[in-house]
PDB file of C-alpha atoms in Angstrom:
ATOM      1  CA  MET A   1     -37.683 -20.046 -29.989  1.00  0.00           C
ATOM      2  CA  VAL A   2     -36.268 -17.772 -32.681  1.00  0.00           C
ATOM      3  CA  SER A   3     -39.058 -15.304 -31.843  1.00  0.00           C
ATOM      4  CA  LYS A   4     -37.370 -14.332 -28.535  1.00  0.00           C
ATOM      5  CA  VAL A   5     -35.042 -12.119 -30.557  1.00  0.00           C
ATOM      6  CA  LYS A   6     -36.536  -8.756 -31.569  1.00  0.00           C
ATOM      7  CA  ASN A   7     -37.775  -8.663 -35.171  1.00  0.00           C
ATOM      8  CA  LYS A   8     -35.123  -6.165 -36.350  1.00  0.00           C
ATOM      9  CA  GLU A   9     -32.347  -8.160 -34.661  1.00  0.00           C
ATOM     10  CA  LEU A  10     -33.722 -11.439 -35.995  1.00  0.00           C
ATOM     11  CA  LYS A  11     -33.839 -10.063 -39.534  1.00  0.00           C
ATOM     12  CA  PHE A  12     -30.217  -8.868 -39.226  1.00  0.00           C
ATOM     13  CA  LEU A  13     -29.042 -12.309 -38.051  1.00  0.00           C
ATOM     14  CA  LEU A  14     -31.130 -14.197 -40.615  1.00  0.00           C
ATOM     15  CA  ASP A  15     -29.813 -11.951 -43.408  1.00  0.00           C
ATOM     16  CA  MET A  16     -26.229 -12.423 -42.243  1.00  0.00           C
ATOM     17  CA  PHE A  17     -26.639 -16.206 -42.099  1.00  0.00           C
ATOM     18  CA  SER A  18     -28.310 -16.441 -45.521  1.00  0.00           C
ATOM     19  CA  LYS A  19     -25.197 -15.218 -47.378  1.00  0.00           C
ATOM     20  CA  ALA A  20     -21.682 -16.494 -47.999  1.00  0.00           C
ATOM     21  CA  PRO A  21     -19.849 -18.018 -46.230  1.00  0.00           C
ATOM     22  CA  GLN A  22     -22.932 -19.683 -44.681  1.00  0.00           C
ATOM     23  CA  THR A  23     -24.329 -20.707 -48.063  1.00  0.00           C
ATOM     24  CA  THR A  24     -20.938 -22.208 -48.933  1.00  0.00           C
ATOM     25  CA  LEU A  25     -21.037 -24.120 -45.638  1.00  0.00           C
ATOM     26  CA  GLY A  26     -24.452 -25.572 -46.542  1.00  0.00           C
ATOM     27  CA  ILE A  27     -26.739 -23.794 -44.068  1.00  0.00           C
ATOM     28  CA  LYS A  28     -30.313 -25.087 -44.234  1.00  0.00           C
ATOM     29  CA  LYS A  29     -32.170 -23.369 -41.418  1.00  0.00           C
ATOM     30  CA  ILE A  30     -31.734 -21.534 -38.140  1.00  0.00           C
ATOM     31  CA  LEU A  31     -33.872 -23.540 -35.722  1.00  0.00           C
ATOM     32  CA  LYS A  32     -33.358 -21.691 -32.444  1.00  0.00           C
ATOM     33  CA  ILE A  33     -31.892 -18.501 -31.089  1.00  0.00           C
ATOM     34  CA  ASP A  34     -32.113 -17.746 -27.371  1.00  0.00           C
ATOM     35  CA  PRO A  35     -30.443 -14.405 -26.577  1.00  0.00           C
ATOM     36  CA  VAL A  36     -31.072 -14.710 -22.831  1.00  0.00           C
ATOM     37  CA  LYS A  37     -29.164 -17.991 -22.520  1.00  0.00           C
ATOM     38  CA  GLY A  38     -26.849 -17.324 -25.474  1.00  0.00           C
ATOM     39  CA  LEU A  39     -27.889 -20.432 -27.422  1.00  0.00           C
ATOM     40  CA  ALA A  40     -28.287 -21.181 -31.119  1.00  0.00           C
ATOM     41  CA  GLU A  41     -29.219 -24.284 -33.147  1.00  0.00           C
ATOM     42  CA  VAL A  42     -28.720 -24.516 -36.897  1.00  0.00           C
ATOM     43  CA  GLU A  43     -29.210 -27.250 -39.502  1.00  0.00           C
ATOM     44  CA  TYR A  44     -26.529 -27.703 -42.139  1.00  0.00           C
ATOM     45  CA  LYS A  45     -26.450 -30.045 -45.110  1.00  0.00           C
ATOM     46  CA  ALA A  46     -23.092 -31.782 -45.390  1.00  0.00           C
ATOM     47  CA  ARG A  47     -22.541 -32.374 -49.109  1.00  0.00           C
ATOM     48  CA  LYS A  48     -20.390 -34.855 -51.026  1.00  0.00           C
ATOM     49  CA  ASN A  49     -18.152 -32.053 -52.328  1.00  0.00           C
ATOM     50  CA  MET A  50     -17.182 -31.374 -48.684  1.00  0.00           C
ATOM     51  CA  CYS A  51     -15.804 -34.901 -48.272  1.00  0.00           C
ATOM     52  CA  HIS A  52     -12.399 -36.509 -48.585  1.00  0.00           C
ATOM     53  CA  SER A  53     -11.575 -40.220 -48.646  1.00  0.00           C
ATOM     54  CA  GLY A  54     -14.315 -42.588 -47.564  1.00  0.00           C
ATOM     55  CA  ASN A  55     -17.105 -40.014 -47.946  1.00  0.00           C
ATOM     56  CA  ILE A  56     -16.099 -38.287 -44.679  1.00  0.00           C
ATOM     57  CA  VAL A  57     -16.619 -34.526 -44.319  1.00  0.00           C
ATOM     58  CA  GLN A  58     -13.334 -32.610 -44.182  1.00  0.00           C
ATOM     59  CA  GLY A  59     -12.520 -31.121 -40.771  1.00  0.00           C
ATOM     60  CA  GLY A  60     -12.418 -27.531 -42.005  1.00  0.00           C
ATOM     61  CA  PHE A  61     -16.130 -27.622 -42.802  1.00  0.00           C
ATOM     62  CA  ILE A  62     -16.892 -29.159 -39.416  1.00  0.00           C
ATOM     63  CA  THR A  63     -14.895 -26.458 -37.642  1.00  0.00           C
ATOM     64  CA  GLY A  64     -16.557 -23.811 -39.831  1.00  0.00           C
ATOM     65  CA  TRP A  65     -20.038 -24.958 -38.798  1.00  0.00           C
ATOM     66  CA  LEU A  66     -19.106 -24.913 -35.128  1.00  0.00           C
ATOM     67  CA  ASP A  67     -17.424 -21.510 -35.411  1.00  0.00           C
ATOM     68  CA  ALA A  68     -20.441 -19.970 -37.165  1.00  0.00           C
ATOM     69  CA  VAL A  69     -23.075 -21.274 -34.761  1.00  0.00           C
ATOM     70  CA  MET A  70     -21.026 -20.344 -31.691  1.00  0.00           C
ATOM     71  CA  ALA A  71     -20.706 -16.814 -33.150  1.00  0.00           C
ATOM     72  CA  LEU A  72     -24.475 -16.690 -33.784  1.00  0.00           C
ATOM     73  CA  ALA A  73     -25.173 -17.676 -30.167  1.00  0.00           C
ATOM     74  CA  CYS A  74     -22.689 -15.080 -28.946  1.00  0.00           C
ATOM     75  CA  MET A  75     -24.040 -12.256 -31.141  1.00  0.00           C
ATOM     76  CA  SER A  76     -27.567 -12.989 -29.962  1.00  0.00           C
ATOM     77  CA  LYS A  77     -26.453 -12.636 -26.333  1.00  0.00           C
ATOM     78  CA  VAL A  78     -23.947  -9.765 -26.400  1.00  0.00           C
ATOM     79  CA  GLY A  79     -25.503  -7.744 -29.237  1.00  0.00           C
ATOM     80  CA  ILE A  80     -26.072  -8.268 -32.920  1.00  0.00           C
ATOM     81  CA  ASN A  81     -23.750  -5.401 -33.857  1.00  0.00           C
ATOM     82  CA  THR A  82     -20.823  -7.086 -32.095  1.00  0.00           C
ATOM     83  CA  LEU A  83     -18.095  -8.599 -34.249  1.00  0.00           C
ATOM     84  CA  VAL A  84     -17.079 -11.994 -32.833  1.00  0.00           C
ATOM     85  CA  LEU A  85     -13.427 -12.687 -33.731  1.00  0.00           C
ATOM     86  CA  SER A  86     -11.912 -16.109 -33.111  1.00  0.00           C
ATOM     87  CA  LEU A  87      -8.808 -15.990 -30.940  1.00  0.00           C
ATOM     88  CA  GLU A  88      -8.592 -19.743 -30.414  1.00  0.00           C
ATOM     89  CA  ILE A  89     -10.736 -22.706 -31.380  1.00  0.00           C
ATOM     90  CA  LYS A  90     -10.260 -26.350 -30.444  1.00  0.00           C
ATOM     91  CA  THR A  91     -12.279 -28.928 -32.339  1.00  0.00           C
ATOM     92  CA  THR A  92     -12.581 -32.528 -31.210  1.00  0.00           C
ATOM     93  CA  PHE A  93     -13.692 -34.961 -33.919  1.00  0.00           C
ATOM     94  CA  ILE A  94     -15.580 -37.751 -32.130  1.00  0.00           C
ATOM     95  CA  LYS A  95     -17.276 -39.657 -34.985  1.00  0.00           C
ATOM     96  CA  LYS A  96     -17.104 -39.350 -38.738  1.00  0.00           C
ATOM     97  CA  VAL A  97     -19.447 -36.838 -40.311  1.00  0.00           C
ATOM     98  CA  LEU A  98     -21.179 -38.142 -43.435  1.00  0.00           C
ATOM     99  CA  PRO A  99     -22.873 -36.144 -46.195  1.00  0.00           C
ATOM    100  CA  GLU A 100     -26.295 -35.674 -44.614  1.00  0.00           C
ATOM    101  CA  THR A 101     -28.210 -33.092 -42.591  1.00  0.00           C
ATOM    102  CA  ILE A 102     -26.588 -32.352 -39.246  1.00  0.00           C
ATOM    103  CA  LEU A 103     -27.545 -30.213 -36.234  1.00  0.00           C
ATOM    104  CA  VAL A 104     -25.030 -27.730 -34.851  1.00  0.00           C
ATOM    105  CA  THR A 105     -25.545 -26.066 -31.480  1.00  0.00           C
ATOM    106  CA  GLY A 106     -23.628 -23.186 -29.975  1.00  0.00           C
ATOM    107  CA  LYS A 107     -23.704 -21.594 -26.558  1.00  0.00           C
ATOM    108  CA  VAL A 108     -22.035 -18.860 -24.594  1.00  0.00           C
ATOM    109  CA  ILE A 109     -20.256 -20.228 -21.536  1.00  0.00           C
ATOM    110  CA  LYS A 110     -19.152 -16.804 -20.266  1.00  0.00           C
ATOM    111  CA  SER A 111     -18.916 -13.343 -21.775  1.00  0.00           C
ATOM    112  CA  GLY A 112     -17.284 -10.162 -20.619  1.00  0.00           C
ATOM    113  CA  LYS A 113     -16.737  -6.764 -22.210  1.00  0.00           C
ATOM    114  CA  SER A 114     -14.085  -7.858 -24.687  1.00  0.00           C
ATOM    115  CA  ILE A 115     -13.718 -11.667 -24.414  1.00  0.00           C
ATOM    116  CA  ALA A 116     -16.193 -14.549 -24.495  1.00  0.00           C
ATOM    117  CA  PHE A 117     -15.902 -18.316 -24.090  1.00  0.00           C
ATOM    118  CA  LEU A 118     -18.085 -20.452 -26.331  1.00  0.00           C
ATOM    119  CA  GLU A 119     -18.948 -24.107 -26.843  1.00  0.00           C
ATOM    120  CA  GLY A 120     -20.386 -25.957 -29.827  1.00  0.00           C
ATOM    121  CA  THR A 121     -21.581 -29.478 -30.631  1.00  0.00           C
ATOM    122  CA  ILE A 122     -22.552 -31.296 -33.819  1.00  0.00           C
ATOM    123  CA  PHE A 123     -25.186 -34.045 -33.778  1.00  0.00           C
ATOM    124  CA  ASP A 124     -26.367 -36.441 -36.478  1.00  0.00           C
ATOM    125  CA  LYS A 125     -30.045 -37.211 -37.075  1.00  0.00           C
ATOM    126  CA  LYS A 126     -29.870 -39.999 -34.453  1.00  0.00           C
ATOM    127  CA  ASN A 127     -28.639 -37.473 -31.840  1.00  0.00           C
ATOM    128  CA  ASN A 128     -25.108 -38.934 -31.768  1.00  0.00           C
ATOM    129  CA  ILE A 129     -22.398 -36.399 -30.933  1.00  0.00           C
ATOM    130  CA  LEU A 130     -20.058 -36.134 -33.927  1.00  0.00           C
ATOM    131  CA  ALA A 131     -17.805 -33.237 -32.910  1.00  0.00           C
ATOM    132  CA  LYS A 132     -17.366 -30.633 -30.187  1.00  0.00           C
ATOM    133  CA  ALA A 133     -15.515 -27.340 -29.994  1.00  0.00           C
ATOM    134  CA  ASN A 134     -14.454 -24.763 -27.440  1.00  0.00           C
ATOM    135  CA  GLN A 135     -13.613 -21.264 -28.518  1.00  0.00           C
ATOM    136  CA  THR A 136     -12.248 -18.029 -27.116  1.00  0.00           C
ATOM    137  CA  VAL A 137     -13.349 -14.919 -28.994  1.00  0.00           C
ATOM    138  CA  LYS A 138     -12.625 -11.214 -28.949  1.00  0.00           C
ATOM    139  CA  LEU A 139     -15.719  -9.003 -28.954  1.00  0.00           C
ATOM    140  CA  ILE A 140     -15.746  -5.766 -30.966  1.00  0.00           C
ATOM    141  CA  PRO A 141     -18.931  -3.892 -29.925  1.00  0.00           C
ATOM    142  CA  ASP A 142     -20.836  -1.712 -32.419  1.00  0.00           C
ATOM    143  CA  PHE A 143     -18.726  -3.048 -35.299  1.00  0.00           C
ATOM    144  CA  TYR A 144     -21.614  -3.325 -37.755  1.00  0.00           C
ATOM    145  CA  ASN A 145     -23.070   0.071 -36.752  1.00  0.00           C
ATOM    146  CA  LYS A 146     -19.706   1.749 -37.385  1.00  0.00           C
ATOM    147  CA  LYS A 147     -19.311  -0.116 -40.688  1.00  0.00           C
ATOM    148  CA  ASN A 148     -22.725   1.109 -41.853  1.00  0.00           C
ATOM    149  CA  ASP A 149     -22.002   4.705 -40.766  1.00  0.00           C
ATOM    150  CA  ALA A 150     -18.826   4.914 -42.873  1.00  0.00           C
TER     151      ALA A 150
END
């Protein structure tokens, strides 16, 4: 499904998601990008150094995964050169996240010219929902084009 994005756009997104902070967050692979529906699916590897007591992943990493994948879904839909800035994010922790591979999905609920509403979900390898998030973001069009022109 990643192939639905144009090659140049796909390369831009793959390059962006192969660097920090994504590498710090443990990104493994982008599995799906659907720019028409505004969807993205990404695998992350939750590591032991991300855990606190009881081998449970700290909530900041969980929120970071959700934030990143929701932004990826949004950029694929509204334009890869759009900066997606978090205005508000609400994360609900449903089950503990253990150090293992997890699936994070993001989708655009609604987007306008300057604001978008996003949703994300984290699943374990048994397809159990571990966490969910809703986010409101500010969209800055042509941000990366302007940055490269400077």
